[in-house]
Coordinates of C-alpha atoms in Angstrom, one line a residue:
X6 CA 29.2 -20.2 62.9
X7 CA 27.1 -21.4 65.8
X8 CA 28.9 -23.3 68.8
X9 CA 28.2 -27.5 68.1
X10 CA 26.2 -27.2 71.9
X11 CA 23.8 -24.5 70.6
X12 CA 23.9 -22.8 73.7
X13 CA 22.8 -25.9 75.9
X14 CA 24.8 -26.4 79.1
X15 CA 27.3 -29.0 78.7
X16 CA 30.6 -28.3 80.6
X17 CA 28.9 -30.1 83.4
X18 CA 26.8 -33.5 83.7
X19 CA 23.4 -33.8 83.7
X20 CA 22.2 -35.9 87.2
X21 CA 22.2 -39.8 87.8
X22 CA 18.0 -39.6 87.3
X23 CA 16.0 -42.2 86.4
X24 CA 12.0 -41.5 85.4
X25 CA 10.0 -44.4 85.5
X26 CA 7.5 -42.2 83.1
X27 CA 9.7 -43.5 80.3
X28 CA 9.0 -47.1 81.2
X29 CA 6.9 -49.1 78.3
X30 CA 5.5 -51.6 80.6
X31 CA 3.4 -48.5 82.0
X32 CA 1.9 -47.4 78.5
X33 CA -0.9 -50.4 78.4
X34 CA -2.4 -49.9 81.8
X35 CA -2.1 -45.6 81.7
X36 CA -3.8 -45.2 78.2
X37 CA -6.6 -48.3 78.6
X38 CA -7.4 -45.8 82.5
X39 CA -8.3 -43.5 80.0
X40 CA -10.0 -45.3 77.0
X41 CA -7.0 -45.3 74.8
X42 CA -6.4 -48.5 72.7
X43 CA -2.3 -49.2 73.3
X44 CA 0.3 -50.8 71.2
X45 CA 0.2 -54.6 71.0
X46 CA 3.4 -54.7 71.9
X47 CA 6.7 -52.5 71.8
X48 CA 9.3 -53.9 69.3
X49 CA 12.0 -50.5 68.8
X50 CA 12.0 -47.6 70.9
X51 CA 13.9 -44.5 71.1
X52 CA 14.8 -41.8 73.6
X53 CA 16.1 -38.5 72.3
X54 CA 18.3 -36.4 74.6
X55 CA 18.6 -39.6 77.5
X56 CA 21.1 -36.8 79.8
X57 CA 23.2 -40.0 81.6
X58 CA 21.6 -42.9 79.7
X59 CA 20.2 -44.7 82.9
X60 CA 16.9 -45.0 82.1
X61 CA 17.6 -46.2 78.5
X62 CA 19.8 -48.5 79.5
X63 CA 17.4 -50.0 82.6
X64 CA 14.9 -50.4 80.0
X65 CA 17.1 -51.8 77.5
X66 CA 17.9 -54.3 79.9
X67 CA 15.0 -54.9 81.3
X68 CA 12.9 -55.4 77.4
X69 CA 16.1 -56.9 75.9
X70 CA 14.3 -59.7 73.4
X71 CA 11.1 -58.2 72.7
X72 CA 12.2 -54.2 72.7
X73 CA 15.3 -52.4 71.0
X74 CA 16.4 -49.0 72.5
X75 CA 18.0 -46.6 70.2
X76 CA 19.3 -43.2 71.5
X77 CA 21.0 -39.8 71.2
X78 CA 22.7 -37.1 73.5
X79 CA 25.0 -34.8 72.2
X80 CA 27.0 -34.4 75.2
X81 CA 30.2 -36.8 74.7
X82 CA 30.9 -37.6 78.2
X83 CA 27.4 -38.3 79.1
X84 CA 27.0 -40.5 76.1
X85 CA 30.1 -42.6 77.0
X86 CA 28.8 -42.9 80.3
X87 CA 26.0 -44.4 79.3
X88 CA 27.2 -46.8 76.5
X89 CA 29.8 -48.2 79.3
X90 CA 26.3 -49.3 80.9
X91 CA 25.0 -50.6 77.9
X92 CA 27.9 -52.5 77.6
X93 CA 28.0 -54.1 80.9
X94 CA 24.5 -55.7 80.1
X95 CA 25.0 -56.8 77.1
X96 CA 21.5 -55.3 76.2
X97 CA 22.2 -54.2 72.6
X98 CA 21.3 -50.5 73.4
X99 CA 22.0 -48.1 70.4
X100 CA 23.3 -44.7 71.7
X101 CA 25.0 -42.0 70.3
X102 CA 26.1 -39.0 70.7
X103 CA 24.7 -36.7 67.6
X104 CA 22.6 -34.2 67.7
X105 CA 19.4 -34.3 66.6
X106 CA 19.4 -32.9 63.6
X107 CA 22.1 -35.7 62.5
X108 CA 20.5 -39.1 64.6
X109 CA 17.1 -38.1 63.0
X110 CA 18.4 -38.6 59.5
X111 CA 20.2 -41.3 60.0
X112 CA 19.7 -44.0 57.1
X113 CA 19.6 -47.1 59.6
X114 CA 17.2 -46.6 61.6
X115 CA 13.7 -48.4 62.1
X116 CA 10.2 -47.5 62.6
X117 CA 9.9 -46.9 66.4
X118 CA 6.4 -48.0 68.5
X119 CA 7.7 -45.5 70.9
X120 CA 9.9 -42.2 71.2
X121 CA 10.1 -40.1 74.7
X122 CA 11.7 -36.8 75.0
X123 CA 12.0 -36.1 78.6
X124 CA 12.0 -32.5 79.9
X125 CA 14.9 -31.9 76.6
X126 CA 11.7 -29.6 74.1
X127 CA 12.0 -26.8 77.1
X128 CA 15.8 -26.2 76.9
X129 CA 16.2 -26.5 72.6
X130 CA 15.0 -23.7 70.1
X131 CA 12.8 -24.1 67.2
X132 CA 14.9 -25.5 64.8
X133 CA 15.2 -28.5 67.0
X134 CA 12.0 -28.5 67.6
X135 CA 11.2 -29.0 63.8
X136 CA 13.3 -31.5 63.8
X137 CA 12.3 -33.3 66.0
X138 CA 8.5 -33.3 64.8
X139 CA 9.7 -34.4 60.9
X140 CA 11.1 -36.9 62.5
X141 CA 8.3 -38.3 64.6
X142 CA 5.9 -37.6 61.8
X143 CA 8.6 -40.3 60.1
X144 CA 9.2 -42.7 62.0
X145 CA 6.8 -42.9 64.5
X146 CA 4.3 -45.9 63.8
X147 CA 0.6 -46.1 62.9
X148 CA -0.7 -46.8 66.2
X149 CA 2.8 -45.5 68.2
X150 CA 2.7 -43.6 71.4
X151 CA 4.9 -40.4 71.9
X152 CA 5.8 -39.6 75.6
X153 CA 6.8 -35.6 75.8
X154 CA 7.6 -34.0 79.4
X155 CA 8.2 -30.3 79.1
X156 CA 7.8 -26.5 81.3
X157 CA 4.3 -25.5 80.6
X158 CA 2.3 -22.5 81.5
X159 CA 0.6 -20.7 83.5
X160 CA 3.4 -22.8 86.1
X161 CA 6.1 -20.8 85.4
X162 CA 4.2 -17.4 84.7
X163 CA 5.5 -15.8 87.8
X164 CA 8.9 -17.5 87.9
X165 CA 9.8 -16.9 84.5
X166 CA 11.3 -13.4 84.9
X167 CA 13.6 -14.8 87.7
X168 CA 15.0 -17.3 85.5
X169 CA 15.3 -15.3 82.6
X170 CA 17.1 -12.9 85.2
X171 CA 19.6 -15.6 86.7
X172 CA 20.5 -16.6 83.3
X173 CA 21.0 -13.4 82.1
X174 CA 23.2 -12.6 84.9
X175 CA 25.1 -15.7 84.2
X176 CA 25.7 -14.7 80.7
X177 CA 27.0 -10.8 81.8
X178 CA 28.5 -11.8 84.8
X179 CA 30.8 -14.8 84.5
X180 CA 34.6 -14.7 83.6
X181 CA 35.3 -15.5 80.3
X182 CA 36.0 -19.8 80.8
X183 CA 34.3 -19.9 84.0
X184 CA 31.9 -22.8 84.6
X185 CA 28.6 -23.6 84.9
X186 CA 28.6 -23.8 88.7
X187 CA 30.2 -20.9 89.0
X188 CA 27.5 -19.0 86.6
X189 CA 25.1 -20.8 89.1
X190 CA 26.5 -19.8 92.6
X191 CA 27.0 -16.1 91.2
X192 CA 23.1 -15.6 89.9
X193 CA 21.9 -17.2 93.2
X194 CA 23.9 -14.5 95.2
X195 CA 23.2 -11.9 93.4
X196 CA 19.1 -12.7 93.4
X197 CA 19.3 -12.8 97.3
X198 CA 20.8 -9.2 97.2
X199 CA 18.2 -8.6 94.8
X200 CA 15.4 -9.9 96.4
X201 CA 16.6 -8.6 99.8
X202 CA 15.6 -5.0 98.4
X203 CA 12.1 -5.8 98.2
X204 CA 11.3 -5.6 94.6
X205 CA 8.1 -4.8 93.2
X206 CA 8.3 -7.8 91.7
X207 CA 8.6 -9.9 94.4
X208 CA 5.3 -8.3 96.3
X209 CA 3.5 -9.1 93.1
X210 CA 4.8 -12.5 93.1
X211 CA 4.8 -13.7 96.5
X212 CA 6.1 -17.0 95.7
X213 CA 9.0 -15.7 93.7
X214 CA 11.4 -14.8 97.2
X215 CA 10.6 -18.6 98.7
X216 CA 11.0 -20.6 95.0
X217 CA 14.1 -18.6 95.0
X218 CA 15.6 -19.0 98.1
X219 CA 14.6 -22.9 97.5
X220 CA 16.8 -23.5 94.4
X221 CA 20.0 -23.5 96.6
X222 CA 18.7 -26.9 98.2
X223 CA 18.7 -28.4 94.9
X224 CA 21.8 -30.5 93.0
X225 CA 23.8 -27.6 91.2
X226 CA 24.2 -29.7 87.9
X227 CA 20.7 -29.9 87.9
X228 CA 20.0 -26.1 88.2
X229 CA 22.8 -25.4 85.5
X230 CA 20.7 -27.4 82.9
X231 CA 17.2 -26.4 84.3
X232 CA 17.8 -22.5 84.6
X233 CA 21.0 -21.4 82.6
X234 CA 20.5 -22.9 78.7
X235 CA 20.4 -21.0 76.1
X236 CA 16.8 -21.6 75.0
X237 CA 14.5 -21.8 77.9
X238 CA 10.5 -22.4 76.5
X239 CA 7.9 -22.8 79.2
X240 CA 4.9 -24.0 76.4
X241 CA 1.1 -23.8 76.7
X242 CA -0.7 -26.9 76.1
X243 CA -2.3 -25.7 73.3
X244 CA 0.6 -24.5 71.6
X245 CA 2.4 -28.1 72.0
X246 CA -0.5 -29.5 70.8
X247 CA -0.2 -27.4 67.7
X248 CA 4.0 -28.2 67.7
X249 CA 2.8 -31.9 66.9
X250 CA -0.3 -31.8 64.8
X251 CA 2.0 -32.0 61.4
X252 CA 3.3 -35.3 62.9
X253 CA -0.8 -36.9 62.5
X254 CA -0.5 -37.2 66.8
X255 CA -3.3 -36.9 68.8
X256 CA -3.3 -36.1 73.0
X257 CA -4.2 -39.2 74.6
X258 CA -3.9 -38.4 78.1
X259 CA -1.4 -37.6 81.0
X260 CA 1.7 -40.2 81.9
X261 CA 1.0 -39.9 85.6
X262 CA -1.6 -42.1 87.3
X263 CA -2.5 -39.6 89.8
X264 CA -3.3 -37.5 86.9
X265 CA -6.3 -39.9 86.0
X266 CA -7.9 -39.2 89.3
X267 CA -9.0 -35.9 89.4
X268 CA -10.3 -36.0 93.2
X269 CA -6.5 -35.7 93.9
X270 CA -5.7 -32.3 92.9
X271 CA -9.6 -30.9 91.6
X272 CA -12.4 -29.9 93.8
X273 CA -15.5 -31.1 93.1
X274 CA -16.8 -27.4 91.7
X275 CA -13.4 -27.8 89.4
X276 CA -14.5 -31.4 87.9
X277 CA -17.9 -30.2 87.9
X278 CA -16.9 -27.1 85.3
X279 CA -14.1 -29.6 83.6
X280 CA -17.3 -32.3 83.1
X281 CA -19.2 -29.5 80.9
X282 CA -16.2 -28.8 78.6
X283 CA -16.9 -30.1 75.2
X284 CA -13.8 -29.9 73.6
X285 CA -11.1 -32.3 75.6
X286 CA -7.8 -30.0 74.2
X287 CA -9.7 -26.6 75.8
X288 CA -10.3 -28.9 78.7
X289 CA -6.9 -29.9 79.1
X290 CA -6.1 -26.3 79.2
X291 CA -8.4 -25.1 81.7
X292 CA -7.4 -28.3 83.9
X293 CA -3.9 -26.6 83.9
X294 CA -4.8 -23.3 85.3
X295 CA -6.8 -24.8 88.1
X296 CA -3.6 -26.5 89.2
X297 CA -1.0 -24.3 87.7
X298 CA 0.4 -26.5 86.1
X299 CA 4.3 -26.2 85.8
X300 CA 5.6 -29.5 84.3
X301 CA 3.7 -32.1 82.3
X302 CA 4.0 -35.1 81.2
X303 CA 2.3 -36.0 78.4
X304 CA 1.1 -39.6 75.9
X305 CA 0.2 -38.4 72.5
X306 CA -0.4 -41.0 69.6
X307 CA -0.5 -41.6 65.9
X308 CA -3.9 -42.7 65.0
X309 CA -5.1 -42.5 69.2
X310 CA -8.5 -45.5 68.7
X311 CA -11.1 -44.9 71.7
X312 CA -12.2 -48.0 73.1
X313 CA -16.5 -48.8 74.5
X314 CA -16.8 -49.4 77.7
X315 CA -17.0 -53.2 77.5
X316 CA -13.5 -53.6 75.8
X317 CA -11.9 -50.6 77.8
X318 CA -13.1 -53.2 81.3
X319 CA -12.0 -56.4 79.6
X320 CA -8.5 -55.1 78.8
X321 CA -8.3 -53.5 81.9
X322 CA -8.7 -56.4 84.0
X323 CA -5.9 -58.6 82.1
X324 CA -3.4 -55.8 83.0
X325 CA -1.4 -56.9 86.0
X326 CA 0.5 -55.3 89.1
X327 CA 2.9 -55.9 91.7
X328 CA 4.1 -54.4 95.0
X329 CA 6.9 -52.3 95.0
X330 CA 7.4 -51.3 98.3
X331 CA 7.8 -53.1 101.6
X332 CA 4.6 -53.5 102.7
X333 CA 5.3 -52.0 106.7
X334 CA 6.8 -48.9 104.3
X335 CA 3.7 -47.8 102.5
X336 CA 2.0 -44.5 103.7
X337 CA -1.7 -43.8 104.4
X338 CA -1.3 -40.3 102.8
X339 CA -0.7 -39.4 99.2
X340 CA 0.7 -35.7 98.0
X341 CA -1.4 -34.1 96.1
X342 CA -1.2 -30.6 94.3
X343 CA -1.2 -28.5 97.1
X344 CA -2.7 -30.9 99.8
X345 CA -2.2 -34.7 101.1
X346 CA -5.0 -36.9 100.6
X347 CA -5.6 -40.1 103.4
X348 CA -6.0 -43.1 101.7
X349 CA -9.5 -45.0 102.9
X350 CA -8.0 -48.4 105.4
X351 CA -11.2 -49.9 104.9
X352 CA -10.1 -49.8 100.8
X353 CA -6.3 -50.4 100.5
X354 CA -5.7 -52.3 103.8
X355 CA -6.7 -55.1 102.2
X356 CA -5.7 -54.3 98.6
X357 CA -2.5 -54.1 100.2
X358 CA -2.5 -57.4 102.6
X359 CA -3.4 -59.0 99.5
X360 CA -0.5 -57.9 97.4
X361 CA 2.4 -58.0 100.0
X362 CA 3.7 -61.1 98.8
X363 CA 5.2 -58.9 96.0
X364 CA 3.7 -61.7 93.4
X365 CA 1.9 -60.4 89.8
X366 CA -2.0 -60.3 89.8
X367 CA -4.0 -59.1 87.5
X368 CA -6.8 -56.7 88.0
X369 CA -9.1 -59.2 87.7
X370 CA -7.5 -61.2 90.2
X371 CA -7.4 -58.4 92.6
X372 CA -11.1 -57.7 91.8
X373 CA -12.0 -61.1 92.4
X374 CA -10.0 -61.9 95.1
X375 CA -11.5 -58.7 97.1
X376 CA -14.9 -58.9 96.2
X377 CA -16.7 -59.1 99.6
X378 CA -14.9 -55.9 100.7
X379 CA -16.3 -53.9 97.2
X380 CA -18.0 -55.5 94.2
X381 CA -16.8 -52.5 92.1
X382 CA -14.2 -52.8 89.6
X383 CA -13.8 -49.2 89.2
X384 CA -12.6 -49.2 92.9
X385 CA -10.1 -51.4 92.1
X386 CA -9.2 -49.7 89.4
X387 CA -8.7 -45.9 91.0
X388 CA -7.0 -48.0 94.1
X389 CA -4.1 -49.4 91.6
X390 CA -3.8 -46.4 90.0
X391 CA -3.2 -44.0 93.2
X392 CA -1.2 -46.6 94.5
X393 CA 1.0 -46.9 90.7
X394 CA 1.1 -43.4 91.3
X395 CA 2.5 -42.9 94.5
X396 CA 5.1 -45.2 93.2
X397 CA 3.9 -48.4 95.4
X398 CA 2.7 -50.2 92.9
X399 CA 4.3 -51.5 89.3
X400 CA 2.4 -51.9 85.9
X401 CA 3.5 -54.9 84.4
X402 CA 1.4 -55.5 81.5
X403 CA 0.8 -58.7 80.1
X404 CA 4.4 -60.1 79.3
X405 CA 6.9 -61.9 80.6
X406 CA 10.3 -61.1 81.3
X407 CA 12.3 -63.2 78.9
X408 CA 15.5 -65.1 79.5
X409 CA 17.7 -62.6 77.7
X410 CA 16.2 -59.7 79.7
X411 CA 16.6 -61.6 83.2
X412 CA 20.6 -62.1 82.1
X413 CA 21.3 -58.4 80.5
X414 CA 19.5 -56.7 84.1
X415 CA 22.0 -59.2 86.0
X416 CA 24.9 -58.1 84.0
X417 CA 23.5 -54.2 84.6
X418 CA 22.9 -54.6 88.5
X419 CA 26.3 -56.2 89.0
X420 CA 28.0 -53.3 86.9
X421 CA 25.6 -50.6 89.7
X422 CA 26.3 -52.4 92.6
X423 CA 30.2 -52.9 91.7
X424 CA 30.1 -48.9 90.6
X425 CA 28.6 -48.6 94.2
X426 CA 32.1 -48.8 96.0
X427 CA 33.3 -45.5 94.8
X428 CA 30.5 -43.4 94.0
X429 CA 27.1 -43.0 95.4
X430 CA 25.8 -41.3 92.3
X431 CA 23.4 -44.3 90.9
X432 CA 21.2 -45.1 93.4
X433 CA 18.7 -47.8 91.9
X434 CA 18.7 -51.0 90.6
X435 CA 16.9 -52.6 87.5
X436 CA 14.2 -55.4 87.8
X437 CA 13.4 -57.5 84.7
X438 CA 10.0 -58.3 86.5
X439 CA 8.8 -54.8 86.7
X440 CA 11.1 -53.2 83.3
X441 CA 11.6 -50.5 85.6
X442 CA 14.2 -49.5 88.4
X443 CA 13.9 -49.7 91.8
X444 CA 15.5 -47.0 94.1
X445 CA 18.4 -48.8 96.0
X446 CA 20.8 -46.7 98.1
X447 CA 24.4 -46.8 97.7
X448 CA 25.2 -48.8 101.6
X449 CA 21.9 -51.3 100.3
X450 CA 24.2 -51.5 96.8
X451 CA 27.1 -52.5 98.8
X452 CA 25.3 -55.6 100.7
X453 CA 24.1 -56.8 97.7
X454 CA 27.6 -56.7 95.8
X455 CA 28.9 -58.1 99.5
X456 CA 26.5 -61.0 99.0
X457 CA 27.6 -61.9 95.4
X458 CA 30.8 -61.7 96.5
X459 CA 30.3 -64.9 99.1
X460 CA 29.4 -62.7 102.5
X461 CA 26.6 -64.8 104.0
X462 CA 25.3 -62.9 107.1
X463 CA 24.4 -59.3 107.7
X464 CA 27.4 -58.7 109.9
X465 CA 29.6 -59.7 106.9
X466 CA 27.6 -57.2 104.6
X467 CA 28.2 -54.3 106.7
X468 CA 32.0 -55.9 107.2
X469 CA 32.7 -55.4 103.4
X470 CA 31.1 -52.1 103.4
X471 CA 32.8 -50.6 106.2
X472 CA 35.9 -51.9 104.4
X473 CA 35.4 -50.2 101.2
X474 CA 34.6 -46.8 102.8
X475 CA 37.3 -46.9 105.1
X476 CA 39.9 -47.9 102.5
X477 CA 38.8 -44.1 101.1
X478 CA 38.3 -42.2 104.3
X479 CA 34.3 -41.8 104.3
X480 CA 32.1 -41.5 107.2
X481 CA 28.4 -42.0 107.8
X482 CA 26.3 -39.6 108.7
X483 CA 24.7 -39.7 112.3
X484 CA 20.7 -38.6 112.4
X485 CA 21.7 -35.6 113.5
X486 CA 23.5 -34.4 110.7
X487 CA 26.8 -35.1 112.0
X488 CA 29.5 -37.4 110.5
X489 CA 30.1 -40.9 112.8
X490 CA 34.0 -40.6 113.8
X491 CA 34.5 -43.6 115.2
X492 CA 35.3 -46.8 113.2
X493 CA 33.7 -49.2 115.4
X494 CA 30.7 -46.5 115.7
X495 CA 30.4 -46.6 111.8
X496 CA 30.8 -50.7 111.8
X497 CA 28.0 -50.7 114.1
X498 CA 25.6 -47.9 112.3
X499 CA 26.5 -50.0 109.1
X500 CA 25.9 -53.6 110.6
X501 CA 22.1 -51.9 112.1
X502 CA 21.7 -51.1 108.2
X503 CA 22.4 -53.9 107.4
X504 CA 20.3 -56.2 109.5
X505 CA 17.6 -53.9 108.5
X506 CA 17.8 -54.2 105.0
X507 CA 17.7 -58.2 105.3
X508 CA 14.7 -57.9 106.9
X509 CA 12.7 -55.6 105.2
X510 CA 13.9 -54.8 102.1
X511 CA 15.9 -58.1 100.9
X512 CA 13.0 -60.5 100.0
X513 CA 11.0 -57.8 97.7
X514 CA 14.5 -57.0 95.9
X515 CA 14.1 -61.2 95.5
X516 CA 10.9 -61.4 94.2
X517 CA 11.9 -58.5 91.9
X518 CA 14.9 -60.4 90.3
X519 CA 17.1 -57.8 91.4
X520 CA 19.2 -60.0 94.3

């Protein structure tokens, strides 16, 4: 009989992650970039396999009234985890801790408008995986929207025979009852030695030693469930595409803005070849050799509707935005896939000027309101969307929050901030405004739960803070590495912080709804 885990890593957590690509409020503006008609409006959605539950439970929050979350992750402790959140908001969120094969036939469940799987198809095998279609060919709406992240090819071409290599070794190698971390620290030494004899492999790879050597400055947990499950699938496009076709979905474009503008990561001989495909699946194909793509992020829908041109613009221009990031923070260069691209002052200086308020407006607002520095729309449009993005920018939609959702992301933020003074592990916030969360470091955490606990002034902040970390013996860390030893030296670093934070970062986290 088959271990209940079915070889997936579970004697260890998955990370404190949250991926904004999960985020509903993003859907309308992402599909109507790229011609796609989107839901009206998204009443139940469901995430299957949601690792630590924190996005779930942000967007829970955040859509309580108008969206219901409902949710699965086999692994117990994760799942308690993350229906302690849901608890502390009050937001209603479903969550279990079934496997798929059991949540997907589960009698009570509605019609979803949206289901995301995020980076989970890559680490199951194919009986999952046909249960998991059946089940969107089920319950996924006319008219619903399917977000799928997985390891695709030709990305991991080279690199696959490493991991298969590490996990093997894990599997021979490890005591009987050791852990994860241990499997992990033992296939990492032994590919150094490895590696260190020159393999053949390794000249025909070149990247292979540096990718390598790079996996030890990642979070362990993170490599144990990346590297060492069971089932490990890198997918072609065109075989996922295949996966899905019994469930009636069809591709409807990538979940990443930056994705929409080609410029970013294609030459203009690559768009030029891309422009005379016919056929967008083969395009989407070709597209992922000229990057070598290793991870995407997909938006595939039940009955996809194209929109004209005229309706596409309309729509477009109700969609609306907000800033994200303290203005003074926001970088003139973008990463792109192998390359940084500058940003044009002439453009987003004033796009940005204009938005630093951190107040909603459409894109007809922004279009409008900028007219004598470029009539074009479109400009407007591929500004926003480099901006969203590089994460600067929001998507809002056309909604607002409602009373329910401004009370459950209270309840959730004071749960995070209160969390704060003993672990650093969630390090973001939730904003009903945006439906999305907002990275907030632990010390930042600390102010704000400070604040709401009657501390007035920065000095006071950092006070608190300086309290709760001495009360269990942590240090700062200097900028050079080094821990502060000091107490008044690690007041003063903290009270610096916290002055900071006041200044620049305070009155956003205010217009957000998040202090």
């Amino acid at each position: 009989m088959s271990h209940w885990n079915e070889g997936y890593v579970t004697d260890i957590d998955y990370t404190h992650g949250y991926y904004p690509e999960l985020n509903p409020r993003r859907l309308a503006l992402l599909l109507l970039a790229q011609g796609i008609q989107p839901p009206q409006r998204i009443e139940h959605a469901c995430e299957l396999g949601f690792g630590q539950g924190l996005s779930i439970n942000v967007h829970a929050a955040t859509g309580a009234g108008a969206t219901q979350w409902w949710g699965t992750d086999f692994n117990a402790g994760q799942t308690a985890f993350a229906q302690d959140v849901a608890r502390a908001s009050g937001s209603g969120a479903r969550l279990f801790d079934q496997s798929f094969a059991e949540f997907c036939q589960r009698s009570d469940l509605p019609e979803f408008d949206y289901i995301t799987l995020h980076g989970i198809w890559s680490w199951i095998g194919d009986d999952n995986h046909q249960v998991i279609v059946d089940f969107i060919r089920r319950k996924l709406k006319v008219g619903g929207v399917l977000y799928m992240s997985y390891n695709t090819l030709p990305g991991w071409a080279s690199f696959a025979p490493m991991q298969h290599l590490l996990a093997q070794h894990g599997d021979t190698y490890s005591a009987s009852g050791a852990s994860s971390l241990s499997r992990v620290q033992g296939a990492l030494d032994f590919a150094d030695r490895l590696l260190a004899t020159q393999p053949l492999y390794a000249q025909a790879n070149p990247t292979a030693s540096p990718r390598t050597k790079a996996l030890r400055e990642r979070d362990a947990n993170y490599l144990a469930h990346e590297y060492f499950n069971r089932n490990w699938c890198p997918m072609y496009f065109a075989d996922m595409a295949r996966w899905l076709e019994p469930a009636k979905l069809q591709y409807a474009g990538s979940a990443q803005f930056l994705d929409i503008v080609d410029a970013f990561h294609l030459t203009p001989e690559q768009q030029a070849l891309l422009r005379d495909i016919a056929n967008p699946m083969f395009r989407q194909s070709v597209r992922d050799f000229m990057v070598n793509q290793q991870f995407r992020r997909d938006l595939w829908v039940k009955g996809a509707r194209r929109l004209n041109p005229l309706a596409q613009a309309e729509a477009l221009q109700q969609q609306r935005v907000m800033l994200v990031t303290p203005r003074g923070q926001v970088s003139h260069t973008v990463p792109g896939l192998g390359r940084e691209a500058t940003l044009r002052a002439e453009v987003y200086d004033p796009l940005l000027d204009l938005l630093a308020d951190h107040k909603p407006r459409t894109l007809g607002q922004i279009a409008q309101a900028l007219h004598s520095v470029s009539p074009v729309f479109t400009q407007w449009l591929q500004a926003v969307l480099v901006l969203s993005g590089a994460g600067h920018l929001a998507p809002l939609g056309t909604e607002q929050p409602s009373n329910q959702a401004n009370e459950a992301t209270r309840r959730l933020n004071a749960w995070a901030t209160a969390h704060a003074r003993g672990s650093a592990e969630v390090n973001y916030l939730a904003s009903p405004v945006t439906g999305q969360a907002i990275p907030v470091g632990r010390f930042q955490q600390l102010f704000l739960h400070a604040r709401s606990q009657g501390a007035r002034t920065p000095q006071d902040w950092a006070a608190y803070a300086w309290r709760e970390l001495a009360a269990q013996n942590q240090r700062l860390v200097g900028q050079d590495g080094k821990p502060i030893e000091s107490a008044e030296d690690n007041l003063a670093e903290l009270t610096r912080r916290a002055e900071a934070f006041a200044t620049d970062m305070l009155p956003m986290l205010q217009t957000l709804r998040i202090a």
